């Protein structure tokens, strides 16, 4: 195993220092870990992991790089970062960490932003990025993806082989991060969520056992929507499809804030049941070069299998009178660039900013509520607001593939909803007051949308969650869902080892 700069002794010294300087390095809260066990764990790992595994200690460049988060709010803290080189390394790391009383957390694309991650004050971070691979089966019907593979690598490798599968839309997130919480993607109208593509997986359980599971396991239900709670997935085999359409097109319309009612009334009328080949997103954001005073509405209409979006979809929106209109065409692989979520696009960067989101699923737009949240959002992010780089996201994906899967067969609970809305409050971290302010604004906006939906229950996409939604908000309000999750948790992870990401309560 490769060990990088800061040695064992300094890791121990840091713990002692931490006890005296809790602001710099928190005093352990959930596990009584002592310096002796830290040293013993490190020795045990060094002795047992494969030659290409690596260990990085806090303060080293490798540690900083691999643990840098997309959202600097309630970040998890670790004593050591292990970078396994094999699936078996992951099992050994989990086994030994637990033996010595350390909690563990998988780090993958490091875009997880839920505040429950901050519950990890000590422990072992396991970066999966060496487990990056995509292998298409000989019959072309499935592909096996390593547990630490980035979404873009999956898309690009399959594309070269004339294949596709459902992945998250954003190039920089991992394949499995989105998938374990359900996973929304461009192709879901045809094939369902990312998790709906799983055919089998290798997973390291809390016991440290590396097990292959498939639909015959009782855990199968749980890993499709609440997977972060049950283990570390070291590889997964998923359905692969022939590429049917190479062409894709987009029309990007920009509207001023005056058009909120017209835009969302028209969206309700024309996009309430999207064709599987059409996707509609809109973002509200400040674009001072377009409107110096208020956020604009950036409205995307995307269509598969065409070189120009069909006017039957674009004309009703053009008729509203956008400030601008731009059409592009290309392939599936251009979508992330067109919508600003490619690896080099600003939203993909880890720029030291806090990025909490406050998601909720909706069935349709309540136009009066859209106006009310627009006006509040515009006031909160306008002028010299510390939140001026924020976005309000409205993602309308086609639902046919998602609804074709029996809603009771997966832990993902919200198959009947159509729209994913979320304010994303971006700001430079500046202490608790600003964090509280972001939380207040985000929840206020979300509550207006919730009231407007006429629904008491909060349906929140777990992978966009802020962290205060609770288990029902993430995994569904039906008592049987909560009971089933708790039962499986008791069976597979009775000590709640995997409980930093949206924990089952
Ligand atoms: C710019 C951006 C775009 C996004 N686009 C989409 C999208 O198109 N569709 C969508 O559904 N979501 C999307 N998301 C949300 C995304 O699903 C979550 O942020 C997700 O947690 C990111 O996973 P990650 O591996 O990149 O982050 P990480 O922080 O590394 O992982 C998040 C958590 O997932 C768990 N985890 C990760 N890998 C494994 C594994 N192999 N085994 C077990 N547990 C694991 C761990 O608990 C970890 O804490 C987007 C987020 C961002 C920031």
mmCIF file of C-alpha atoms in Angstrom, residues 234-471:
data_model
loop_
_atom_site.group_PDB
_atom_site.id
_atom_site.type_symbol
_atom_site.label_atom_id
_atom_site.label_comp_id
_atom_site.label_asym_id
_atom_site.label_seq_id
_atom_site.Cartn_x
_atom_site.Cartn_y
_atom_site.Cartn_z
ATOM 1 C CA UNK A 234 -17.805 -1.654 -5.530
ATOM 2 C CA UNK A 235 -19.260 -2.502 -8.946
ATOM 3 C CA UNK A 236 -22.643 -2.725 -10.597
ATOM 4 C CA UNK A 237 -23.974 -4.409 -13.719
ATOM 5 C CA UNK A 238 -26.619 -2.422 -15.565
ATOM 6 C CA UNK A 239 -28.801 -2.696 -18.643
ATOM 7 C CA UNK A 240 -27.246 -1.321 -21.832
ATOM 8 C CA UNK A 241 -29.226 -0.282 -24.908
ATOM 9 C CA UNK A 242 -28.358 0.229 -28.559
ATOM 10 C CA UNK A 243 -28.158 3.910 -29.475
ATOM 11 C CA UNK A 244 -31.349 4.527 -31.416
ATOM 12 C CA UNK A 245 -30.985 8.218 -32.134
ATOM 13 C CA UNK A 246 -27.700 9.998 -32.638
ATOM 14 C CA UNK A 247 -29.263 13.425 -33.176
ATOM 15 C CA UNK A 248 -30.361 15.702 -30.384
ATOM 16 C CA UNK A 249 -31.445 19.348 -30.511
ATOM 17 C CA UNK A 250 -32.055 22.114 -28.016
ATOM 18 C CA UNK A 251 -33.791 25.453 -28.058
ATOM 19 C CA UNK A 252 -32.794 27.880 -25.319
ATOM 20 C CA UNK A 253 -35.189 30.747 -24.672
ATOM 21 C CA UNK A 254 -34.547 33.551 -22.210
ATOM 22 C CA UNK A 255 -37.494 35.394 -20.677
ATOM 23 C CA UNK A 256 -37.661 38.334 -18.331
ATOM 24 C CA UNK A 257 -39.275 37.951 -14.926
ATOM 25 C CA UNK A 258 -42.431 39.582 -16.321
ATOM 26 C CA UNK A 259 -43.165 36.340 -18.163
ATOM 27 C CA UNK A 260 -43.369 34.006 -15.149
ATOM 28 C CA UNK A 261 -47.134 33.475 -15.432
ATOM 29 C CA UNK A 262 -47.142 33.080 -19.214
ATOM 30 C CA UNK A 263 -44.200 30.666 -19.236
ATOM 31 C CA UNK A 264 -45.502 28.315 -16.543
ATOM 32 C CA UNK A 265 -49.122 28.430 -17.723
ATOM 33 C CA UNK A 266 -47.847 27.406 -21.137
ATOM 34 C CA UNK A 267 -45.641 24.705 -19.596
ATOM 35 C CA UNK A 268 -48.661 23.288 -17.743
ATOM 36 C CA UNK A 269 -50.594 23.243 -20.989
ATOM 37 C CA UNK A 270 -47.976 21.743 -23.295
ATOM 38 C CA UNK A 271 -45.504 19.894 -21.082
ATOM 39 C CA UNK A 272 -47.679 18.305 -18.417
ATOM 40 C CA UNK A 273 -47.147 14.889 -20.000
ATOM 41 C CA UNK A 274 -43.841 15.130 -21.822
ATOM 42 C CA UNK A 275 -43.163 12.859 -24.761
ATOM 43 C CA UNK A 276 -40.348 10.408 -23.780
ATOM 44 C CA UNK A 277 -38.048 12.177 -26.251
ATOM 45 C CA UNK A 278 -38.548 15.683 -24.807
ATOM 46 C CA UNK A 279 -37.024 17.304 -21.716
ATOM 47 C CA UNK A 280 -37.774 20.759 -20.360
ATOM 48 C CA UNK A 281 -35.691 22.525 -17.722
ATOM 49 C CA UNK A 282 -35.765 26.090 -16.548
ATOM 50 C CA UNK A 283 -33.402 28.010 -14.315
ATOM 51 C CA UNK A 284 -33.941 31.395 -12.709
ATOM 52 C CA UNK A 285 -30.649 33.189 -12.293
ATOM 53 C CA UNK A 286 -29.030 36.598 -12.459
ATOM 54 C CA UNK A 287 -27.669 37.374 -15.941
ATOM 55 C CA UNK A 288 -26.858 41.098 -15.597
ATOM 56 C CA UNK A 289 -25.840 41.319 -19.251
ATOM 57 C CA UNK A 290 -29.429 40.379 -20.171
ATOM 58 C CA UNK A 291 -31.383 41.967 -17.324
ATOM 59 C CA UNK A 292 -29.384 44.086 -14.863
ATOM 60 C CA UNK A 293 -32.238 44.270 -12.368
ATOM 61 C CA UNK A 294 -33.810 40.855 -11.886
ATOM 62 C CA UNK A 295 -33.198 37.160 -12.499
ATOM 63 C CA UNK A 296 -34.123 35.893 -15.950
ATOM 64 C CA UNK A 297 -35.841 32.633 -16.874
ATOM 65 C CA UNK A 298 -33.482 30.409 -18.840
ATOM 66 C CA UNK A 299 -35.779 27.902 -20.536
ATOM 67 C CA UNK A 300 -34.474 24.761 -22.262
ATOM 68 C CA UNK A 301 -36.510 22.556 -24.593
ATOM 69 C CA UNK A 302 -34.524 19.472 -25.581
ATOM 70 C CA UNK A 303 -35.544 16.799 -28.063
ATOM 71 C CA UNK A 304 -34.050 13.477 -29.096
ATOM 72 C CA UNK A 305 -33.936 12.195 -32.685
ATOM 73 C CA UNK A 306 -34.125 15.577 -34.447
ATOM 74 C CA UNK A 307 -31.783 18.304 -35.645
ATOM 75 C CA UNK A 308 -34.268 21.033 -34.729
ATOM 76 C CA UNK A 309 -36.745 20.962 -31.848
ATOM 77 C CA UNK A 310 -40.217 20.414 -33.286
ATOM 78 C CA UNK A 311 -42.034 23.798 -33.540
ATOM 79 C CA UNK A 312 -45.056 22.185 -31.887
ATOM 80 C CA UNK A 313 -42.981 22.372 -28.670
ATOM 81 C CA UNK A 314 -41.201 25.691 -29.240
ATOM 82 C CA UNK A 315 -43.876 27.850 -30.884
ATOM 83 C CA UNK A 316 -46.113 28.283 -27.806
ATOM 84 C CA UNK A 317 -43.111 29.625 -25.900
ATOM 85 C CA UNK A 318 -41.768 31.754 -28.766
ATOM 86 C CA UNK A 319 -45.221 33.320 -28.940
ATOM 87 C CA UNK A 320 -44.826 34.611 -25.373
ATOM 88 C CA UNK A 321 -42.041 36.921 -26.556
ATOM 89 C CA UNK A 322 -38.690 35.766 -25.135
ATOM 90 C CA UNK A 323 -35.752 38.175 -24.851
ATOM 91 C CA UNK A 324 -33.724 35.723 -26.929
ATOM 92 C CA UNK A 325 -33.955 32.366 -28.602
ATOM 93 C CA UNK A 326 -31.112 30.077 -29.645
ATOM 94 C CA UNK A 327 -31.219 26.694 -31.375
ATOM 95 C CA UNK A 328 -28.446 24.094 -31.467
ATOM 96 C CA UNK A 329 -28.070 20.565 -32.662
ATOM 97 C CA UNK A 330 -25.560 17.809 -32.035
ATOM 98 C CA UNK A 331 -25.497 14.472 -30.227
ATOM 99 C CA UNK A 332 -26.386 13.087 -26.833
ATOM 100 C CA UNK A 333 -22.871 13.919 -25.680
ATOM 101 C CA UNK A 334 -23.451 17.655 -26.248
ATOM 102 C CA UNK A 335 -26.344 17.879 -23.797
ATOM 103 C CA UNK A 336 -24.233 18.562 -20.711
ATOM 104 C CA UNK A 337 -22.381 21.437 -22.405
ATOM 105 C CA UNK A 338 -25.595 22.970 -23.753
ATOM 106 C CA UNK A 339 -27.191 22.932 -20.305
ATOM 107 C CA UNK A 340 -24.090 24.106 -18.408
ATOM 108 C CA UNK A 341 -23.260 20.896 -16.532
ATOM 109 C CA UNK A 342 -20.213 19.616 -18.423
ATOM 110 C CA UNK A 343 -17.010 18.899 -16.515
ATOM 111 C CA UNK A 344 -15.666 22.364 -17.350
ATOM 112 C CA UNK A 345 -18.950 24.245 -16.710
ATOM 113 C CA UNK A 346 -19.185 26.494 -13.621
ATOM 114 C CA UNK A 347 -21.722 24.317 -11.699
ATOM 115 C CA UNK A 348 -19.293 21.391 -11.822
ATOM 116 C CA UNK A 349 -16.434 23.238 -10.155
ATOM 117 C CA UNK A 350 -15.392 22.826 -6.529
ATOM 118 C CA UNK A 351 -14.892 26.527 -5.892
ATOM 119 C CA UNK A 352 -15.081 26.660 -2.099
ATOM 120 C CA UNK A 353 -18.733 27.750 -2.137
ATOM 121 C CA UNK A 354 -21.671 26.471 -0.132
ATOM 122 C CA UNK A 355 -24.429 25.074 -2.366
ATOM 123 C CA UNK A 356 -27.464 23.924 -0.361
ATOM 124 C CA UNK A 357 -30.595 22.976 -2.312
ATOM 125 C CA UNK A 358 -34.171 22.773 -1.027
ATOM 126 C CA UNK A 359 -35.902 20.320 -3.347
ATOM 127 C CA UNK A 360 -39.476 19.289 -3.732
ATOM 128 C CA UNK A 361 -41.292 17.274 -6.343
ATOM 129 C CA UNK A 362 -44.412 18.773 -7.898
ATOM 130 C CA UNK A 363 -47.123 17.416 -10.181
ATOM 131 C CA UNK A 364 -47.600 20.673 -12.082
ATOM 132 C CA UNK A 365 -46.823 24.374 -11.713
ATOM 133 C CA UNK A 366 -49.071 26.496 -9.515
ATOM 134 C CA UNK A 367 -48.727 29.717 -11.463
ATOM 135 C CA UNK A 368 -49.565 32.024 -8.548
ATOM 136 C CA UNK A 369 -46.983 30.228 -6.378
ATOM 137 C CA UNK A 370 -44.411 30.529 -9.183
ATOM 138 C CA UNK A 371 -44.954 34.299 -9.203
ATOM 139 C CA UNK A 372 -44.730 34.528 -5.418
ATOM 140 C CA UNK A 373 -41.453 32.564 -5.225
ATOM 141 C CA UNK A 374 -40.012 34.425 -8.196
ATOM 142 C CA UNK A 375 -40.578 37.787 -6.491
ATOM 143 C CA UNK A 376 -39.051 36.592 -3.211
ATOM 144 C CA UNK A 377 -36.149 34.901 -4.969
ATOM 145 C CA UNK A 378 -35.471 38.050 -7.029
ATOM 146 C CA UNK A 379 -35.443 40.190 -3.877
ATOM 147 C CA UNK A 380 -33.173 37.788 -1.957
ATOM 148 C CA UNK A 381 -30.549 37.289 -4.687
ATOM 149 C CA UNK A 382 -30.605 40.786 -6.175
ATOM 150 C CA UNK A 383 -28.247 43.756 -5.750
ATOM 151 C CA UNK A 384 -25.213 43.002 -3.604
ATOM 152 C CA UNK A 385 -26.784 39.949 -1.952
ATOM 153 C CA UNK A 386 -24.266 37.286 -0.836
ATOM 154 C CA UNK A 387 -26.619 34.838 -2.592
ATOM 155 C CA UNK A 388 -26.448 36.539 -6.001
ATOM 156 C CA UNK A 389 -24.956 33.454 -7.714
ATOM 157 C CA UNK A 390 -27.966 31.320 -6.730
ATOM 158 C CA UNK A 391 -30.224 29.367 -9.087
ATOM 159 C CA UNK A 392 -33.818 28.263 -8.919
ATOM 160 C CA UNK A 393 -34.104 24.966 -10.791
ATOM 161 C CA UNK A 394 -37.212 23.450 -12.364
ATOM 162 C CA UNK A 395 -36.505 20.123 -14.027
ATOM 163 C CA UNK A 396 -39.236 18.434 -16.056
ATOM 164 C CA UNK A 397 -38.173 14.995 -17.252
ATOM 165 C CA UNK A 398 -40.386 12.601 -19.173
ATOM 166 C CA UNK A 399 -41.871 10.061 -16.791
ATOM 167 C CA UNK A 400 -43.045 7.106 -18.896
ATOM 168 C CA UNK A 401 -40.018 4.924 -18.148
ATOM 169 C CA UNK A 402 -40.144 5.834 -14.460
ATOM 170 C CA UNK A 403 -43.857 5.049 -14.119
ATOM 171 C CA UNK A 404 -43.487 1.788 -16.024
ATOM 172 C CA UNK A 405 -41.730 0.381 -12.948
ATOM 173 C CA UNK A 406 -44.083 -0.742 -10.179
ATOM 174 C CA UNK A 407 -43.803 1.945 -7.488
ATOM 175 C CA UNK A 408 -43.693 -0.639 -4.702
ATOM 176 C CA UNK A 409 -40.655 -2.461 -6.089
ATOM 177 C CA UNK A 410 -38.027 0.130 -5.147
ATOM 178 C CA UNK A 411 -37.153 2.373 -2.209
ATOM 179 C CA UNK A 412 -37.402 5.369 -4.557
ATOM 180 C CA UNK A 413 -40.867 6.551 -3.551
ATOM 181 C CA UNK A 414 -41.863 9.427 -5.791
ATOM 182 C CA UNK A 415 -42.612 7.916 -9.188
ATOM 183 C CA UNK A 416 -45.947 9.721 -9.503
ATOM 184 C CA UNK A 417 -44.418 13.204 -9.412
ATOM 185 C CA UNK A 418 -43.403 15.021 -12.577
ATOM 186 C CA UNK A 419 -41.345 18.095 -11.775
ATOM 187 C CA UNK A 420 -38.260 18.505 -9.652
ATOM 188 C CA UNK A 421 -38.043 22.051 -8.260
ATOM 189 C CA UNK A 422 -35.288 23.376 -6.017
ATOM 190 C CA UNK A 423 -33.771 26.706 -5.085
ATOM 191 C CA UNK A 424 -29.986 26.288 -4.944
ATOM 192 C CA UNK A 425 -28.524 28.989 -2.703
ATOM 193 C CA UNK A 426 -24.898 29.559 -3.617
ATOM 194 C CA UNK A 427 -22.718 31.672 -1.330
ATOM 195 C CA UNK A 428 -19.216 32.064 0.023
ATOM 196 C CA UNK A 429 -19.130 30.488 3.486
ATOM 197 C CA UNK A 430 -19.125 33.221 6.142
ATOM 198 C CA UNK A 431 -20.257 31.586 9.354
ATOM 199 C CA UNK A 432 -23.449 30.456 10.962
ATOM 200 C CA UNK A 433 -25.458 33.607 10.406
ATOM 201 C CA UNK A 434 -25.166 33.272 6.639
ATOM 202 C CA UNK A 435 -25.882 29.539 6.797
ATOM 203 C CA UNK A 436 -29.033 30.228 8.803
ATOM 204 C CA UNK A 437 -30.061 32.921 6.371
ATOM 205 C CA UNK A 438 -29.670 30.527 3.418
ATOM 206 C CA UNK A 439 -31.698 27.907 5.263
ATOM 207 C CA UNK A 440 -34.424 30.434 6.052
ATOM 208 C CA UNK A 441 -34.681 31.618 2.436
ATOM 209 C CA UNK A 442 -34.527 28.121 0.959
ATOM 210 C CA UNK A 443 -37.209 26.730 3.231
ATOM 211 C CA UNK A 444 -39.423 29.772 2.753
ATOM 212 C CA UNK A 445 -39.341 29.327 -1.031
ATOM 213 C CA UNK A 446 -39.914 25.590 -0.760
ATOM 214 C CA UNK A 447 -42.838 26.041 1.642
ATOM 215 C CA UNK A 448 -44.589 28.386 -0.760
ATOM 216 C CA UNK A 449 -44.288 25.786 -3.504
ATOM 217 C CA UNK A 450 -45.505 23.108 -1.125
ATOM 218 C CA UNK A 451 -48.550 25.142 -0.100
ATOM 219 C CA UNK A 452 -49.186 25.905 -3.756
ATOM 220 C CA UNK A 453 -49.133 22.195 -4.548
ATOM 221 C CA UNK A 454 -51.981 21.625 -2.103
ATOM 222 C CA UNK A 455 -50.037 18.741 -0.607
ATOM 223 C CA UNK A 456 -49.054 18.560 3.053
ATOM 224 C CA UNK A 457 -46.360 15.947 2.552
ATOM 225 C CA UNK A 458 -42.906 16.961 1.418
ATOM 226 C CA UNK A 459 -41.570 14.823 -1.434
ATOM 227 C CA UNK A 460 -37.854 15.653 -1.640
ATOM 228 C CA UNK A 461 -35.328 14.076 -4.010
ATOM 229 C CA UNK A 462 -32.784 12.661 -1.571
ATOM 230 C CA UNK A 463 -29.830 13.563 -3.802
ATOM 231 C CA UNK A 464 -30.778 17.244 -3.803
ATOM 232 C CA UNK A 465 -31.922 17.296 -0.174
ATOM 233 C CA UNK A 466 -30.853 20.004 2.232
ATOM 234 C CA UNK A 467 -30.807 17.639 5.206
ATOM 235 C CA UNK A 468 -33.780 18.739 7.312
ATOM 236 C CA UNK A 469 -36.455 16.851 5.363
ATOM 237 C CA UNK A 470 -36.347 13.610 7.406
ATOM 238 C CA UNK A 471 -36.689 9.982 6.413
#
